Tab-separated table of C-alpha atoms in Angstrom:
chain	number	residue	atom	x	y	z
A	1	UNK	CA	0.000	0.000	0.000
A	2	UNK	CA	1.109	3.603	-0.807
A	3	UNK	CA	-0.102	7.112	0.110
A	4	UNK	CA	1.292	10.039	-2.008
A	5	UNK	CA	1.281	13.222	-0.130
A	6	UNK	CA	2.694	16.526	-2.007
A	7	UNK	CA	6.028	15.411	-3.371
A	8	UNK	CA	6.356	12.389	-1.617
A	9	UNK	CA	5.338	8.508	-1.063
A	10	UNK	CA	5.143	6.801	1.363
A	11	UNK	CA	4.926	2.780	1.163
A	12	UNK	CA	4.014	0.635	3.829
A	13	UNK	CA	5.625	-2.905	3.510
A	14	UNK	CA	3.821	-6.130	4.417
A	15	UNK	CA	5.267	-6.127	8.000
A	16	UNK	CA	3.647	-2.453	8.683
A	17	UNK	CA	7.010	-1.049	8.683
A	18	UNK	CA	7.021	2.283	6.024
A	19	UNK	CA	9.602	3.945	4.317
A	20	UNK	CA	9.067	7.284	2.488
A	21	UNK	CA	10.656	8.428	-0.970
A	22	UNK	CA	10.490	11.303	-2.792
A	23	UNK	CA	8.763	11.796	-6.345
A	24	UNK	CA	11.010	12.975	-8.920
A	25	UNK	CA	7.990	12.943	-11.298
A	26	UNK	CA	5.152	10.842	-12.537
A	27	UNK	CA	3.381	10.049	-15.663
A	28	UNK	CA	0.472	8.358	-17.144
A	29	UNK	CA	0.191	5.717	-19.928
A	30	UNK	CA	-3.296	5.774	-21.117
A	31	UNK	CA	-2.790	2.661	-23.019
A	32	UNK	CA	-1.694	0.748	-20.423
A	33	UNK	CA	-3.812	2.413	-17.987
A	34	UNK	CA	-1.188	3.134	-15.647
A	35	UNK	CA	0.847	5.680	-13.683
A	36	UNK	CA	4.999	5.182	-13.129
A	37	UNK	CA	6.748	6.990	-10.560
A	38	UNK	CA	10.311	7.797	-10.126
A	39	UNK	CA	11.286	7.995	-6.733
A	40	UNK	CA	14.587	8.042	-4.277
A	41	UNK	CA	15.374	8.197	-0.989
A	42	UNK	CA	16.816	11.641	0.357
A	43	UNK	CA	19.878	9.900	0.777
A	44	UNK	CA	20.844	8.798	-1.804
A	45	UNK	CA	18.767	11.000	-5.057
A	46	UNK	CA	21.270	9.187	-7.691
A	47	UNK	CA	19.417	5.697	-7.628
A	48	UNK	CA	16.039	6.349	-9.036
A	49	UNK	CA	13.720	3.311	-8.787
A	50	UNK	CA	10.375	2.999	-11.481
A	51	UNK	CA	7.183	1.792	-10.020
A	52	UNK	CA	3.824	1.676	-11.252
A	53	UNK	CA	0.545	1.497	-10.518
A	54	UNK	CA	-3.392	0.646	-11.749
A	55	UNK	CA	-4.848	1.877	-9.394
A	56	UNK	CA	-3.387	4.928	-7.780
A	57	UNK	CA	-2.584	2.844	-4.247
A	58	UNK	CA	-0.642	-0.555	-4.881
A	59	UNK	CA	2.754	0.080	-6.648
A	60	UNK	CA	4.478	-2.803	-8.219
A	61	UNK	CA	7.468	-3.758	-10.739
A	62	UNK	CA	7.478	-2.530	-14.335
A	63	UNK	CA	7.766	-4.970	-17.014
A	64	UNK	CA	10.924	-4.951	-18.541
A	65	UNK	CA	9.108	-3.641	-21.878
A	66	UNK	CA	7.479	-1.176	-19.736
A	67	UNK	CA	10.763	-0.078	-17.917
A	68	UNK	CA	12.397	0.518	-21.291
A	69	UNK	CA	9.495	3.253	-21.738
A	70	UNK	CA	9.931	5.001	-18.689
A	71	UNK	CA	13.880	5.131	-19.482
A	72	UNK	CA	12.191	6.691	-22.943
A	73	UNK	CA	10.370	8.910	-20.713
A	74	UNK	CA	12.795	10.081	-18.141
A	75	UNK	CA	15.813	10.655	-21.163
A	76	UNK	CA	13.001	12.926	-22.204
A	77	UNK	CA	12.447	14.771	-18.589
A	78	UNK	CA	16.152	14.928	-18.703
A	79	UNK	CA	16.898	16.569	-21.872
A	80	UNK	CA	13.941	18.221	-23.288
A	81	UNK	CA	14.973	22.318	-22.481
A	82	UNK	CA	11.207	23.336	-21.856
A	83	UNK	CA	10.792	21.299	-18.980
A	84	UNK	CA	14.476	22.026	-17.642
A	85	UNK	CA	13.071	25.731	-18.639
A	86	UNK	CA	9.888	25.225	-16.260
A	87	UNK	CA	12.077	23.154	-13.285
A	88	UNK	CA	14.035	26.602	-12.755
């Protein structure tokens, strides 16, 4: 289970314990019908991890077809200079 608030997420693991990451950014696939989320932890911001979700509340593992999209998709948030242009 997961509960976004503002900029961050926090998941709660089957054992209750929770840890909380922060959002780089989201998107949604209408085709697939899902969101993916790139988060980290404060510590360490370099190791981004990819999660999605159907439903807004359960995350799980991308596909690897579905990972190569979202490493489409973050080249993209990366590189394109309107959205380094509106991150400023």
């Amino acid at each position: 289970m997961s509960e976004i608030k503002e900029n961050e997420i926090v998941i709660t693991k089957d054992d209750g314990s929770e840890e909380t990451f922060k959002i780089l950014f989201f998107y949604t696939n209408p085709e697939r019908k899902k969101d993916f989320y790139f988060i980290y932890k404060d510590e360490n911001p370099d190791e981004l991890i990819v999660l999605c979700s159907e439903d807004g509340k359960e995350l799980m593992e991308c596909t690897e077809e579905e990972f190569e999209e979202a490493n489409e998709m973050l080249e993209t948030y990366e590189n394109d200079p309107k959205i380094q242009e509106a991150k400023k």
